[in-house]
CSV table of C-alpha atoms and ligand atoms in Angstrom, one decimal:
chain,number,residue,atom,x,y,z
W,1481,MET,CA,70.5,92.8,42.5
W,1482,GLY,CA,71.1,91.1,39.4
W,1483,HIS,CA,73.2,93.7,37.0
W,1484,SER,CA,71.2,92.5,34.1
W,1485,ILE,CA,67.9,94.4,35.5
W,1486,THR,CA,69.6,96.8,36.3
W,1487,ALA,CA,70.9,96.9,32.7
W,1488,THR,CA,67.4,96.5,31.8
W,1489,LEU,CA,65.9,99.7,34.3
W,1490,ALA,CA,68.6,102.1,32.9
W,1491,GLY,CA,68.1,101.7,29.2
W,1492,ARG,CA,63.7,101.8,29.8
W,1493,TYR,CA,64.5,105.0,31.8
W,1494,GLN,CA,66.9,106.0,29.1
W,1495,ARG,CA,64.0,105.2,26.6
W,1496,VAL,CA,61.0,106.7,28.3
W,1497,ARG,CA,63.1,110.2,29.2
W,1498,GLU,CA,63.6,110.2,25.6
W,1499,GLN,CA,60.4,110.1,24.5
W,1500,LEU,CA,58.9,112.7,27.2
W,1501,GLU,CA,61.5,114.8,25.5
W,1502,ALA,CA,60.5,113.9,22.3
W,1503,ALA,CA,56.6,114.5,22.9
W,1504,CYS,CA,57.3,117.8,24.5
W,1505,LEU,CA,59.5,119.3,21.5
W,1506,GLU,CA,56.8,118.0,19.5
W,1507,ALA,CA,53.8,119.5,21.3
W,1508,GLY,CA,56.1,122.7,21.5
W,1509,ARG,CA,57.5,122.4,26.0
W,1510,PRO,CA,59.5,122.5,27.5
W,1511,ALA,CA,60.8,119.0,28.7
W,1512,HIS,CA,60.7,120.0,32.3
W,1513,ASP,CA,57.3,121.1,32.4
W,1514,VAL,CA,56.6,117.3,32.4
W,1515,SER,CA,57.3,115.4,35.8
W,1516,LEU,CA,57.8,111.3,34.7
W,1517,ILE,CA,55.9,109.4,37.9
W,1518,ALA,CA,57.6,106.0,38.0
W,1519,VAL,CA,54.7,103.4,39.1
W,1520,SER,CA,56.0,100.8,41.1
W,1521,LYS,CA,53.4,98.6,42.9
W,1522,THR,CA,54.5,94.6,42.6
W,1523,ARG,CA,57.5,96.2,42.4
W,1524,PRO,CA,60.1,95.5,45.0
W,1525,ALA,CA,61.8,98.0,47.2
W,1526,ASP,CA,65.7,96.7,45.5
W,1527,GLU,CA,63.9,97.9,42.1
W,1528,VAL,CA,62.6,101.4,43.2
W,1529,ALA,CA,66.3,102.1,44.7
W,1530,ALA,CA,67.9,100.8,41.5
W,1531,LEU,CA,65.7,103.3,39.6
W,1532,ALA,CA,66.4,106.5,42.2
W,1533,ASP,CA,70.3,105.8,41.5
W,1534,LEU,CA,69.6,106.3,38.0
W,1535,GLY,CA,68.0,109.7,39.7
W,1536,GLN,CA,63.8,109.2,39.1
W,1537,ARG,CA,63.0,110.6,43.1
W,1538,ASP,CA,59.2,110.6,42.2
W,1539,PHE,CA,56.9,106.9,42.7
W,1540,ALA,CA,53.5,106.3,42.8
W,1541,GLU,CA,51.5,103.2,44.7
W,1542,ASN,CA,48.0,102.4,44.5
W,1543,TYR,CA,48.3,99.6,47.6
W,1544,LEU,CA,48.4,100.9,51.1
W,1545,GLN,CA,50.4,98.0,53.1
W,1546,GLU,CA,52.3,97.6,50.0
W,1547,ALA,CA,53.8,101.0,49.9
W,1548,LEU,CA,54.5,101.5,53.5
W,1549,ASP,CA,56.8,98.8,53.4
W,1550,LYS,CA,58.5,100.5,50.8
W,1551,ILE,CA,58.0,103.8,51.5
W,1552,ARG,CA,59.9,102.7,55.6
W,1553,ILE,CA,62.7,100.0,53.6
W,1554,LEU,CA,63.6,103.6,51.7
W,1555,ALA,CA,63.6,106.5,54.0
W,1556,GLU,CA,67.3,107.4,54.0
W,1557,ARG,CA,66.1,108.1,50.3
W,1558,ASP,CA,64.8,111.6,49.4
W,1559,LEU,CA,61.9,110.4,47.2
W,1560,ILE,CA,58.6,111.8,46.3
W,1561,TRP,CA,55.9,109.2,47.0
W,1562,HIS,CA,52.1,109.6,45.3
W,1563,PHE,CA,49.5,107.8,45.8
W,1564,ILE,CA,47.5,106.9,42.7
W,1565,GLY,CA,44.9,103.9,43.6
W,1566,PRO,CA,41.0,104.1,45.4
W,1567,ILE,CA,40.8,105.0,48.7
W,1568,GLN,CA,39.8,103.4,51.5
W,1569,THR,CA,38.0,105.6,54.4
W,1570,ASN,CA,39.7,103.4,56.7
W,1571,LYS,CA,43.0,103.8,55.0
W,1572,THR,CA,43.2,108.0,55.1
W,1573,ARG,CA,45.3,108.6,58.3
W,1574,ASP,CA,47.7,106.6,56.7
W,1575,ILE,CA,47.9,107.3,53.2
W,1576,ALA,CA,48.0,111.1,54.7
W,1577,ALA,CA,51.3,110.4,57.1
W,1578,ASN,CA,53.6,108.6,54.6
W,1579,PHE,CA,52.4,110.4,51.2
W,1580,ASP,CA,52.9,114.0,49.8
W,1581,TRP,CA,50.9,113.7,47.1
W,1582,VAL,CA,47.6,111.8,46.6
W,1583,HIS,CA,45.7,112.0,43.6
W,1584,SER,CA,42.4,109.4,43.9
W,1585,VAL,CA,40.7,111.5,46.1
W,1586,ASP,CA,37.4,111.7,44.5
W,1587,ARG,CA,34.7,112.9,47.4
W,1588,ASP,CA,34.3,114.9,50.5
W,1589,LYS,CA,34.8,112.6,53.5
W,1590,VAL,CA,38.2,111.5,51.9
W,1591,ALA,CA,39.4,115.3,51.9
W,1592,ARG,CA,37.9,116.0,55.1
W,1593,ARG,CA,39.6,113.4,56.5
W,1594,LEU,CA,43.1,113.4,54.7
W,1595,ASN,CA,42.8,116.9,55.9
W,1596,ASP,CA,42.3,116.4,59.4
W,1597,GLN,CA,45.0,113.6,59.6
W,1598,ARG,CA,47.5,114.9,57.8
W,1599,PRO,CA,49.9,115.6,60.9
W,1600,PRO,CA,51.4,119.4,61.2
W,1601,GLU,CA,55.3,119.2,61.3
W,1602,LEU,CA,54.5,117.9,57.4
W,1603,SER,CA,54.3,120.3,54.6
W,1604,PRO,CA,49.5,120.6,53.0
W,1605,LEU,CA,49.8,117.4,51.6
W,1606,ASN,CA,49.7,117.6,47.9
W,1607,VAL,CA,46.0,116.7,45.8
W,1608,CYS,CA,44.6,116.4,43.0
W,1609,ILE,CA,40.8,115.2,41.9
W,1610,GLN,CA,40.1,112.4,40.2
W,1611,VAL,CA,37.9,112.9,37.5
W,1612,ASN,CA,35.5,109.0,35.2
W,1613,ILE,CA,36.5,111.8,32.4
W,1614,ASP,CA,34.9,109.0,30.4
W,1615,ASN,CA,31.8,107.6,33.5
W,1616,GLU,CA,33.0,103.9,33.4
W,1617,ASP,CA,30.6,102.6,36.1
W,1618,SER,CA,33.9,100.2,36.7
W,1619,LYS,CA,35.9,103.7,38.0
W,1620,SER,CA,36.3,106.0,40.4
W,1621,GLY,CA,36.5,109.0,40.4
W,1622,VAL,CA,33.8,112.5,40.2
W,1623,SER,CA,32.1,113.0,36.6
W,1624,PRO,CA,33.4,116.8,35.3
W,1625,GLY,CA,30.4,118.5,36.9
W,1626,GLN,CA,30.8,117.4,40.4
W,1627,VAL,CA,34.7,118.9,40.0
W,1628,ALA,CA,34.0,122.3,40.9
W,1629,ALA,CA,32.1,121.8,44.2
W,1630,LEU,CA,35.1,118.9,45.6
W,1631,ALA,CA,37.6,121.5,44.7
W,1632,GLU,CA,36.2,124.2,46.8
W,1633,LEU,CA,35.5,121.9,49.3
W,1634,ILE,CA,39.5,121.3,49.0
W,1635,ALA,CA,39.8,124.7,48.5
W,1636,GLY,CA,39.0,125.1,52.4
W,1637,LEU,CA,40.7,123.1,53.6
W,1638,PRO,CA,43.9,123.8,55.5
W,1639,ARG,CA,45.6,120.8,55.7
W,1640,LEU,CA,45.5,120.2,51.7
W,1641,ARG,CA,46.8,121.7,49.3
W,1642,LEU,CA,45.0,121.6,45.6
W,1643,ARG,CA,46.8,120.4,42.6
W,1644,GLY,CA,44.5,119.9,40.3
W,1645,LEU,CA,43.0,116.6,37.8
W,1646,MET,CA,44.0,113.4,37.4
W,1647,ALA,CA,42.2,111.1,35.1
W,1648,ILE,CA,42.4,107.2,33.4
W,1649,PRO,CA,40.6,107.4,30.4
W,1650,ARG,CA,39.2,104.0,29.2
W,1651,ALA,CA,41.3,101.3,27.7
W,1652,ASP,CA,39.5,100.9,25.0
W,1653,ALA,CA,39.3,104.5,23.6
W,1654,GLU,CA,39.8,104.6,19.7
W,1655,ASP,CA,41.4,108.2,19.7
W,1656,CYS,CA,44.0,106.7,22.6
W,1657,GLY,CA,42.5,108.5,25.7
W,1658,ARG,CA,43.0,112.1,23.3
W,1659,GLY,CA,39.1,113.2,23.8
W,1660,ALA,CA,39.1,111.8,27.1
W,1661,PHE,CA,42.7,114.3,27.8
W,1662,ARG,CA,41.1,116.9,25.9
W,1663,GLN,CA,38.6,117.3,27.6
W,1664,LEU,CA,40.1,117.2,30.9
W,1665,ALA,CA,42.4,120.2,30.1
W,1666,MET,CA,39.4,121.8,29.7
W,1667,THR,CA,38.4,120.7,32.7
W,1668,LEU,CA,40.9,122.0,34.9
W,1669,SER,CA,40.8,125.2,32.7
W,1670,SER,CA,36.8,125.8,33.6
W,1671,VAL,CA,37.5,125.7,37.2
W,1672,SER,CA,40.9,127.3,37.1
W,1673,ASN,CA,38.5,130.8,36.5
W,1674,THR,CA,37.3,130.8,39.6
W,1675,MET,CA,40.3,128.9,41.5
W,1676,PRO,CA,44.0,130.4,40.3
W,1677,GLY,CA,47.0,128.1,41.0
W,1678,LEU,CA,45.5,125.0,39.9
W,1679,ASP,CA,49.0,123.7,38.4
W,1680,THR,CA,48.1,119.9,37.9
W,1681,LEU,CA,47.0,118.0,35.2
W,1682,SER,CA,47.8,113.8,36.0
W,1683,MET,CA,47.2,111.8,33.0
W,1684,GLY,CA,49.4,109.4,30.7
W,1685,MET,CA,50.3,106.3,31.5
W,1686,SER,CA,52.1,103.4,28.9
W,1687,ASP,CA,50.3,103.2,26.3
W,1688,ASP,CA,49.6,106.4,26.0
W,1689,PHE,CA,51.6,109.3,27.4
W,1690,THR,CA,52.8,110.7,24.3
W,1691,VAL,CA,49.3,111.5,23.4
W,1692,ALA,CA,48.8,113.0,27.2
W,1693,ILE,CA,51.5,114.9,26.3
W,1694,ALA,CA,50.6,116.8,23.1
W,1695,GLU,CA,46.8,117.3,25.4
W,1696,GLY,CA,49.1,118.9,28.3
W,1697,ALA,CA,50.0,116.6,31.0
W,1698,THR,CA,51.9,117.6,33.9
W,1699,HIS,CA,52.7,114.5,35.5
W,1700,ILE,CA,52.1,111.8,33.6
W,1701,ARG,CA,52.4,108.2,35.4
W,1702,ILE,CA,54.6,105.0,33.9
W,1703,GLY,CA,55.1,101.5,35.4
W,1704,THR,CA,55.3,99.1,32.4
W,1705,ALA,CA,57.2,100.6,30.5
W,1706,LEU,CA,60.1,101.4,32.7
W,1707,PHE,CA,59.5,98.5,35.0
W,1708,GLY,CA,58.3,96.2,32.2
W,1709,PRO,CA,54.5,93.8,32.4
W,1710,ARG,CA,53.3,93.1,36.5
W,1711,PRO,CA,53.6,90.0,37.6
W,1712,ALA,CA,49.2,89.4,38.2
W,1713,ARG,CA,48.6,89.7,41.9
W,1714,PRO,CA,48.0,87.4,44.3
H,478,PLP,C1,49.1,101.6,36.8
H,478,PLP,C2,48.5,102.3,37.1
H,478,PLP,C3,49.5,103.6,35.9
H,478,PLP,C4,50.6,103.0,35.8
H,478,PLP,O1,50.0,101.6,34.7
H,478,PLP,P1,51.5,101.8,33.4
H,478,PLP,O2,50.2,101.0,31.9
H,478,PLP,O3,51.4,100.0,33.5
H,478,PLP,O4,51.8,102.4,32.2
H,478,PLP,C5,49.4,104.8,36.2
H,478,PLP,N1,48.1,105.0,36.5
H,478,PLP,C6,47.0,104.2,37.9
H,478,PLP,C7,46.1,105.3,38.4
H,478,PLP,C8,47.8,103.2,38.0
H,478,PLP,O5,47.0,103.0,38.5
């Protein structure tokens, strides 16, 4: 790990933390309300380690095989791993065994399998329901109207702990996602009427996290602003 890469990472990390704190201040929220999750997909384990050395604990991955390699290499460190990618049912066993959180649960079958496959020695798996808030064909996630039913199902699964909702607004939204973030927050509050204890709005990425914080995000998922532009996937 070159000294200059570490210095660059440190600079970016400090900048994102400052922006997070400024956005919280602006929104009248304490900075500890919002957890920063570093999205480390496509980045090597030594960059994750360098960020962990700076104090970052939460990391998120989209691609299972790549994630498992990093989780194994960094097993001695006390990191919290979040799965945020689309879930194929044949991947649920490894996800249930290796992650602390899954943000992208979007159907009954995936929820049931994660529950059945969560190893008994681990605490219940934290999950969010992914909501396709802008109704895009290309995107995974349930529609807002389907959230309540999936939430009920998950609440009945003892090895899962339903924490809240996750969304990725359309990239070209003119309002930087504000309307979508607001709708996700309203969906969470409506589910919370019958289901107390939900505490998570996983929303906001490099380009829109200050808007997401203004709209109530509790977990922001930041890749590019921390690690720089991602290489294209082979
Ligand atoms: C890649 C990814 C991110 C991070 O995106 P950046 O724009 O690089 O911050 C966040 N959430 C999900 C679900 C992702 O797939």
